[in-house]
CSV table of C-alpha atoms in Angstrom, one decimal:
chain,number,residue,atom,x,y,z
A,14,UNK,CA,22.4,-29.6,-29.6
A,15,UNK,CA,20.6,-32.6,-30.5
A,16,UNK,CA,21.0,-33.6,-26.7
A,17,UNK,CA,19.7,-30.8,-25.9
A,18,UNK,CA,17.0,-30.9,-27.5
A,19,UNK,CA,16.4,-34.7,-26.1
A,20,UNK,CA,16.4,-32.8,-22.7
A,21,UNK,CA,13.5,-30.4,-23.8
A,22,UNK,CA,11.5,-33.3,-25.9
A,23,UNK,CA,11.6,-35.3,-22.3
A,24,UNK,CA,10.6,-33.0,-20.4
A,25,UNK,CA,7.7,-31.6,-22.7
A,26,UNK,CA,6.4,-35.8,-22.2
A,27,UNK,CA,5.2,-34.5,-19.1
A,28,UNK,CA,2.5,-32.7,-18.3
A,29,UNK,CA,0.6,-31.2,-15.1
A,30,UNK,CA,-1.3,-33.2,-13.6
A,31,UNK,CA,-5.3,-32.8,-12.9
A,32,UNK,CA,-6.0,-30.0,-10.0
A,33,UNK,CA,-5.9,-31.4,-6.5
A,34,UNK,CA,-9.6,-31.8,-5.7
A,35,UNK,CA,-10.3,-28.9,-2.8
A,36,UNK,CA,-7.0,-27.4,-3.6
A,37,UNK,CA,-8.6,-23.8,-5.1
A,38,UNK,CA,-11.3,-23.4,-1.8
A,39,UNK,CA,-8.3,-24.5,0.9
A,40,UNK,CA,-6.0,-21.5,-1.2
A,41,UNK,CA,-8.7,-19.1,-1.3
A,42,UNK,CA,-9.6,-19.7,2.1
A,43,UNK,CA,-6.7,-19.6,3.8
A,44,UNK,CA,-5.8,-16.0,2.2
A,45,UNK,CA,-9.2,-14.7,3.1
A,46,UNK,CA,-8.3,-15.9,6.8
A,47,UNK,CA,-4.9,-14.4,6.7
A,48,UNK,CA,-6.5,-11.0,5.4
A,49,UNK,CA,-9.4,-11.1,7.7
A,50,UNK,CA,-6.2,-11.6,10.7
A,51,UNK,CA,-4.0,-9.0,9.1
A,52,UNK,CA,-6.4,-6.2,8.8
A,53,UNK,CA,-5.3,-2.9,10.2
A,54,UNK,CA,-8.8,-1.8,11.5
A,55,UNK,CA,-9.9,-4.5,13.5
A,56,UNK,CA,-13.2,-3.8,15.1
A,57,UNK,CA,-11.9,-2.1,18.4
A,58,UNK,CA,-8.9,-0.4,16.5
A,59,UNK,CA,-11.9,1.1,14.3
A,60,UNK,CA,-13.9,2.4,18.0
A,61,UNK,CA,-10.3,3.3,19.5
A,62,UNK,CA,-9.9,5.7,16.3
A,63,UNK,CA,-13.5,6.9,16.1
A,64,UNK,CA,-13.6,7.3,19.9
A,65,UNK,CA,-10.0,9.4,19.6
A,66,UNK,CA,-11.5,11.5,16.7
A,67,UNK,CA,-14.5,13.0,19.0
A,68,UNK,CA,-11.8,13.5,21.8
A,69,UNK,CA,-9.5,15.4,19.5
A,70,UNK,CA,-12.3,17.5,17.9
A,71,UNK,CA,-13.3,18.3,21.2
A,72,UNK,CA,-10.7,19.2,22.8
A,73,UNK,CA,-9.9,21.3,19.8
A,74,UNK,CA,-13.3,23.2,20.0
A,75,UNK,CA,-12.8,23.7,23.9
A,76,UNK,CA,-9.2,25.2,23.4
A,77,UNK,CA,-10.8,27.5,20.8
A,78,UNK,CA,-13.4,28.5,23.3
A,79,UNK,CA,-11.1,29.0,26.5
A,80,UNK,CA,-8.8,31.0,24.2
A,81,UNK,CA,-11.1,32.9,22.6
A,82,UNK,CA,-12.7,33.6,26.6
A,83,UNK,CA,-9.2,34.3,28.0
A,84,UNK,CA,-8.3,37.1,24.8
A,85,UNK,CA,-11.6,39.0,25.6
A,86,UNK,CA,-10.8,38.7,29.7
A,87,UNK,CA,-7.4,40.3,28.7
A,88,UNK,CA,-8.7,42.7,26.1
A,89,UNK,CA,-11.3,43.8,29.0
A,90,UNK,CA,-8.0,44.4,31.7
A,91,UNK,CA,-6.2,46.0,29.3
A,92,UNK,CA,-9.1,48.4,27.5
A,93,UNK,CA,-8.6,47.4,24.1
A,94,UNK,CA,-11.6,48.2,22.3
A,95,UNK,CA,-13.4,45.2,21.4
A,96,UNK,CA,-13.5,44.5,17.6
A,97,UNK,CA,-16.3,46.1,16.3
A,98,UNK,CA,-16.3,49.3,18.7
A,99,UNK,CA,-16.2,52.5,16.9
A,100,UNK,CA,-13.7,55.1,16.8
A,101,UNK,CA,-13.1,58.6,17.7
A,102,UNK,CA,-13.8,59.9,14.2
A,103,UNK,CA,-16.7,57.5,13.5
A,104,UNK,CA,-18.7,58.5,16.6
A,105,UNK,CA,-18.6,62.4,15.6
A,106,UNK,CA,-19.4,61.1,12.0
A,107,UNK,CA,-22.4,59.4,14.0
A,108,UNK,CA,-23.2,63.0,16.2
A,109,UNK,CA,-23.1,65.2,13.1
A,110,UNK,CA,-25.3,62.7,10.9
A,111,UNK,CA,-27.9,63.3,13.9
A,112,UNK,CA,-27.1,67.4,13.8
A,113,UNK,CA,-27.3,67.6,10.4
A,114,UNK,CA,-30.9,65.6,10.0
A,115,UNK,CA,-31.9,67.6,13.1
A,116,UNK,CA,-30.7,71.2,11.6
A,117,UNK,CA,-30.9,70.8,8.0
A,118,UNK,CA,-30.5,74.6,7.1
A,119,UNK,CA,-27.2,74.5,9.1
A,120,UNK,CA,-24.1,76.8,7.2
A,121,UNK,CA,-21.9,74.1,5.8
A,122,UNK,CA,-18.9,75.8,6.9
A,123,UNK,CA,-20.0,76.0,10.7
A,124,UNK,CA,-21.2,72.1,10.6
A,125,UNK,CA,-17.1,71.8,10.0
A,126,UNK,CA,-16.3,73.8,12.9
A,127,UNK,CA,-18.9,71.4,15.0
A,128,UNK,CA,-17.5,69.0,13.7
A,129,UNK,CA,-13.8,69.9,14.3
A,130,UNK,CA,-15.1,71.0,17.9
A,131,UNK,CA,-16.7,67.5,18.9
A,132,UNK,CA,-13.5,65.5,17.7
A,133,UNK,CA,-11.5,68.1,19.9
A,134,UNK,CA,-13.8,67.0,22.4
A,135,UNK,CA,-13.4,64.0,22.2
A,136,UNK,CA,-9.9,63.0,22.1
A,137,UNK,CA,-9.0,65.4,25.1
A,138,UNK,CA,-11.5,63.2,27.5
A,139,UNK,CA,-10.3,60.5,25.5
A,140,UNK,CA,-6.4,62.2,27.2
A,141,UNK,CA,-7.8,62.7,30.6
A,142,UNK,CA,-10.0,59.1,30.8
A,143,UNK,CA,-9.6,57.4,34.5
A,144,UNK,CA,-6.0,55.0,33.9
A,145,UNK,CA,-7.4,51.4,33.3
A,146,UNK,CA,-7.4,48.6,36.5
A,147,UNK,CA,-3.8,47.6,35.0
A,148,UNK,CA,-2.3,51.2,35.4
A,149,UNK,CA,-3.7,51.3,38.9
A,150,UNK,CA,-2.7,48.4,40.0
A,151,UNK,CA,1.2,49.2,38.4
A,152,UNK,CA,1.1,52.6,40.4
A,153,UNK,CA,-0.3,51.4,43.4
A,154,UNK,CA,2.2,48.7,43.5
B,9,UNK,CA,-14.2,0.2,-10.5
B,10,UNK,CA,-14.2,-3.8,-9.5
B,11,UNK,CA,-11.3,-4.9,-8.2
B,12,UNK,CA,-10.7,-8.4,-10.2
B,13,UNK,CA,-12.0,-11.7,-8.9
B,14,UNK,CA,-9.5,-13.3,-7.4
B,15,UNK,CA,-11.7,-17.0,-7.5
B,16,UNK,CA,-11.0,-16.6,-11.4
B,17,UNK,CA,-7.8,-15.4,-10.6
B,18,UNK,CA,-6.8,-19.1,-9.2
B,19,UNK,CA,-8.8,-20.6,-12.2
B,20,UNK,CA,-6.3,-18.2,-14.4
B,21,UNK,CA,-3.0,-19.2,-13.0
B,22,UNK,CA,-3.3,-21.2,-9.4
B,23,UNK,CA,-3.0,-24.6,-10.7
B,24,UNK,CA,-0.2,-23.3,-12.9
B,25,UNK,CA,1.6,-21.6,-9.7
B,26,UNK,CA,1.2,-24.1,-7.5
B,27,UNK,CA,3.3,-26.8,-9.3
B,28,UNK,CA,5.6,-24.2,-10.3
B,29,UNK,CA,5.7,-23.9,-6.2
B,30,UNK,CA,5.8,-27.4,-5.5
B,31,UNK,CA,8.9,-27.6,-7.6
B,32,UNK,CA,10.8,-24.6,-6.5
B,33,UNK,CA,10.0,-25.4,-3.0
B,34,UNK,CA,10.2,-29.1,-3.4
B,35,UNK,CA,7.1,-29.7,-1.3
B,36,UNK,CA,3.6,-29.4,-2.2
B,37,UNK,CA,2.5,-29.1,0.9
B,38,UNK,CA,4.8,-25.5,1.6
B,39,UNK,CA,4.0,-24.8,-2.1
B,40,UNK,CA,0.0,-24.4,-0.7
B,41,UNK,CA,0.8,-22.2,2.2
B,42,UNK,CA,2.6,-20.2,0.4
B,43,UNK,CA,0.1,-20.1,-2.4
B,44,UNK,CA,-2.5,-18.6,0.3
B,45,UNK,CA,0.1,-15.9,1.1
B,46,UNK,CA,0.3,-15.3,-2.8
B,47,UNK,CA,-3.5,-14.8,-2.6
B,48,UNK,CA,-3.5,-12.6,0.1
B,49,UNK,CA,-1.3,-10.6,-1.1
B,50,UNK,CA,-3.2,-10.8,-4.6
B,51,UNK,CA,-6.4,-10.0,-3.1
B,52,UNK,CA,-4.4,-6.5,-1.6
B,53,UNK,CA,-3.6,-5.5,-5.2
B,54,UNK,CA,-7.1,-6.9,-6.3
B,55,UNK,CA,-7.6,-2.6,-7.4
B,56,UNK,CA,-4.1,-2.6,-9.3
B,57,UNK,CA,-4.7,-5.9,-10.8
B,58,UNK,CA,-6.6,-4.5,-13.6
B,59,UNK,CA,-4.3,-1.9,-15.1
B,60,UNK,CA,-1.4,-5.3,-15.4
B,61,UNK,CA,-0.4,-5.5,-19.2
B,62,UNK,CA,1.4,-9.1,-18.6
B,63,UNK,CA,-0.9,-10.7,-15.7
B,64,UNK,CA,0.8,-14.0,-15.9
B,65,UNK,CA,4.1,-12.7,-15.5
B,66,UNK,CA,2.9,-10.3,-12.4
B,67,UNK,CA,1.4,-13.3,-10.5
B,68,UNK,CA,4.2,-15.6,-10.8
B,69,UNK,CA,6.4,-12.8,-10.0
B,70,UNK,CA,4.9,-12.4,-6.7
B,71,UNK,CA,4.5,-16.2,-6.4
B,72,UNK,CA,8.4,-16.2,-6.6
B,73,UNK,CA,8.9,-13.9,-4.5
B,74,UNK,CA,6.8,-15.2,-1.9
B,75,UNK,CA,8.8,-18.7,-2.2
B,76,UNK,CA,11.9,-16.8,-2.0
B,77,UNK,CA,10.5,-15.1,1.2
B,78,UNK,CA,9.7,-18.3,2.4
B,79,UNK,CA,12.7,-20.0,1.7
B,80,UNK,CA,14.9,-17.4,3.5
B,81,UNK,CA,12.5,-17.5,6.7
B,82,UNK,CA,12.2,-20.9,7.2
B,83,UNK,CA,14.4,-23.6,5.3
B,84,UNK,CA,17.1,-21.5,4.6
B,85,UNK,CA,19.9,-24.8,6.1
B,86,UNK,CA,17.7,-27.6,5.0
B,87,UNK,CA,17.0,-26.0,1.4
B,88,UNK,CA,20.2,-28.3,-0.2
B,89,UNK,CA,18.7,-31.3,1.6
B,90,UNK,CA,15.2,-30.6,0.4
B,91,UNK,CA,15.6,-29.3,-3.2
B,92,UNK,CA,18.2,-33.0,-3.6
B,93,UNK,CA,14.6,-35.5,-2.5
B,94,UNK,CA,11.8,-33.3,-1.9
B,95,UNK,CA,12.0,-32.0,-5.5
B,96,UNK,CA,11.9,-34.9,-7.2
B,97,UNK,CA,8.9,-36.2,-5.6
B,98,UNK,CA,7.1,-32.4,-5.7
B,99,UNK,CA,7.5,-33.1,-9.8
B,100,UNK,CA,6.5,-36.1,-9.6
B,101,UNK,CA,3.1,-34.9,-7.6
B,102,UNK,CA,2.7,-32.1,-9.8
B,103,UNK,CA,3.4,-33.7,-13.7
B,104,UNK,CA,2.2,-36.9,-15.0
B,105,UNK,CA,4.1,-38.3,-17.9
B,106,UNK,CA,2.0,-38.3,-21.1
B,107,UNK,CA,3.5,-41.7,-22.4
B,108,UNK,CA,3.4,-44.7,-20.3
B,109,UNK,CA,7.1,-45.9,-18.9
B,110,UNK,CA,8.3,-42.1,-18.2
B,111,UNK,CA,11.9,-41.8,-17.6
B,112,UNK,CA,11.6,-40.3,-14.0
B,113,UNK,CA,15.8,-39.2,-14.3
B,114,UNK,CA,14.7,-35.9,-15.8
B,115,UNK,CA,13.0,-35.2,-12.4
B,116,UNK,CA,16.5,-36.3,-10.4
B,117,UNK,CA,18.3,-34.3,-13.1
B,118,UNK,CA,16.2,-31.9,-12.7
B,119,UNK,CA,16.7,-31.6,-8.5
B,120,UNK,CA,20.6,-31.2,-9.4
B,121,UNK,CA,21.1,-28.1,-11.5
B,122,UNK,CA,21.1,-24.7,-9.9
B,123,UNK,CA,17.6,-23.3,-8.5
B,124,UNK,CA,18.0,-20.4,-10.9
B,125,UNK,CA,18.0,-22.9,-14.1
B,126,UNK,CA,15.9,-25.2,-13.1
B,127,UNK,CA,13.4,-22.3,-12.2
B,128,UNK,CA,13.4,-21.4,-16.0
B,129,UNK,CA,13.3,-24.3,-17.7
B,130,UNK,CA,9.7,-25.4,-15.2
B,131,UNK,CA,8.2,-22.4,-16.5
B,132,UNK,CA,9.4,-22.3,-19.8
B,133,UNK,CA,8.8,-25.9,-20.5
B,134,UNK,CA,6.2,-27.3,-18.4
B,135,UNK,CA,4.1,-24.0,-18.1
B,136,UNK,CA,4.3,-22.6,-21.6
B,137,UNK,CA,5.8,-19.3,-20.6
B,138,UNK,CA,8.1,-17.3,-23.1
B,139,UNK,CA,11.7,-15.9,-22.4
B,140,UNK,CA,10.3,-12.4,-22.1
B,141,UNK,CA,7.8,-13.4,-19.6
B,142,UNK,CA,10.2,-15.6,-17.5
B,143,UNK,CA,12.7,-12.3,-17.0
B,144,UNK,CA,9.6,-10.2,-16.0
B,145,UNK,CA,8.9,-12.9,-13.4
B,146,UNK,CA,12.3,-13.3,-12.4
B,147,UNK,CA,13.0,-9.3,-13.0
B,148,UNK,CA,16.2,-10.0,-15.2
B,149,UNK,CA,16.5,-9.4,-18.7
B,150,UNK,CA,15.7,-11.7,-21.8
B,151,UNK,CA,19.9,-12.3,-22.1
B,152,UNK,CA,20.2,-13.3,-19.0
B,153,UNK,CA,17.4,-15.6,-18.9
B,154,UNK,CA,18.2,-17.4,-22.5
B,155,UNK,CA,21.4,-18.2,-21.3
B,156,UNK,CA,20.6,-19.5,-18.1
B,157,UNK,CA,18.1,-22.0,-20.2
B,158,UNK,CA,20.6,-22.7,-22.2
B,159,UNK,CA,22.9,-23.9,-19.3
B,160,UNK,CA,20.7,-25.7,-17.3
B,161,UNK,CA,19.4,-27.5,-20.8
B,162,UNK,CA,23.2,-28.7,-21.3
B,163,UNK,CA,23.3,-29.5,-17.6
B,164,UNK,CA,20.0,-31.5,-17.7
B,165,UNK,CA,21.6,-33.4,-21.0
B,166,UNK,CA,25.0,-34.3,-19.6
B,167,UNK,CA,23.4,-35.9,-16.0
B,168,UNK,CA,20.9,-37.4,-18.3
B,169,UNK,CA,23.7,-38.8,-20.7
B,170,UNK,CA,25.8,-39.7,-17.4
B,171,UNK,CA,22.5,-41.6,-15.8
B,172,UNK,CA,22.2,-44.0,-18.4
């Protein structure tokens, strides 16, 4: 062990030498040039990915539009009533709001019959409407 | 939060990792390329820098690796070549003898015990580090590393004992 410790006591006689002069600034450079080289948004990656972000946003606020154009062309072949129309029921509530403001002394039981009457009314036109352009076209084919 | 200056980074450790490059690579000239790659790469984790417990052993970890990376990709046939001359002159460059007449065979005994060995007993020696440090570098445990200084200590003695 005593050689071994010869070994160590030799090498410890040595010691590191003074910094190379220019050493640190050629380092610190050259890593600054190989991360300025290396960087994953270069300038016209950084336009291609802006200029791909508009085209995408774009394109996603035209397909919204066309789709949203096409449903209500579709909606208008096929009669569907638009969000936001009102139903049978609804537009007798509507009539007999107007009755019973325009005849307030009106017997409660006969505004029930009017009412009862009107939604009658109503759903057999609603039976006997003209077919739509799609039924037409389906029987005249 | 800053990420940590890597300038005081280099006044930290660079000197320290460069010989211990110069060495391993046996050339001091490969040992500063791949020091700016080491920087580089130390300037990416500038963010995770900060939250390091044992900085020391993190940089020469990634020094190592870097040189090992090196070593595969571009002298992997002329590494027995290099590592039997370059090695000895690399210490040389790097480590000045503190008393005048140095005996210059611990360098050639040096260039002639395994890589792994010779790896520990640089840093342990020459840069101060402790066991525990060394196998954080190296990512082995403190067993493994002891007994590999241990080994390349006899080694060293017995080409020493043989030189003279």
């Amino acid at each position: 062990m005593k050689h071994d410790t010869d070994a160590e006591e030799l090498l410890e006689s040595f010691s590191p030498k003074p910094p190379i002069t220019g050493l640190k600034e050629r380092v610190l450079r050259g890593a600054a040039e190989k991360a300025f080289a290396r960087r994953v948004l270069t300038p016209a990656w950084r336009w291609a990915l802006a200029g791909s972000s508009v085209l995408v946003l774009l394109i996603s606020l035209a397909d919204g539009w066309t789709s949203t154009a096409g449903l209500n062309r579709l909606n208008a072949l096929l009669e569907v009533p638009e969000p936001g129309s009102i139903s049978l029921e609804k537009a007798v509530e509507k009539e007999m709001a107007a009755y019973r403001e325009a005849l307030p002394d009106l017997d409660k039981s006969l505004l029930e019959r009017l009412q009862m009457t009107l939604l009658e009314e109503k759903r057999v036109a609603e039976i006997h409407r003209e077919p739509s352009r799609l039924e037409e076209a389906f029987y005249e084919n | 939060m800053k990420p940590l200056d890597i300038s005081k980074l280099y006044d930290q450790f660079g000197e320290a990792m460069y010989r211990y490059l110069a060495v391993k690579l046996g050339s001091p000239d490969d040992a500063e390329d791949v020091l700016q790659e080491v920087f580089y790469r130390l300037g990416r984790y500038s963010f995770r820098l900060r939250f390091i417990r044992d900085l020391r052993a993190f940089v020469f970890r990634v020094a190592r690796n870097e040189a090992n990376r090196y070593l595969r990709r571009t002298i992997r046939n002329e590494q027995a070549a290099r590592s039997a001359t370059g090695l000895t002159e690399s210490f040389r460059q790097t480590y000045a003898a503190l008393e005048e007449g140095p005996d210059w065979a611990i360098a050639e005994a040096l260039a002639q015990i395994p890589a792994a060995q010779r790896e520990i007993i640089i840093l342990k020696v020459l840069e101060g580090m402790t066991l525990r440090e060394i196998a954080a570098v190296n990512g082995e445990s403190v067993n493994t590393v002891a007994s590999r200084y241990r080994y390349g200590i006899e080694k060293l003695r017995a080409l020493l004992e043989d030189s003279r």
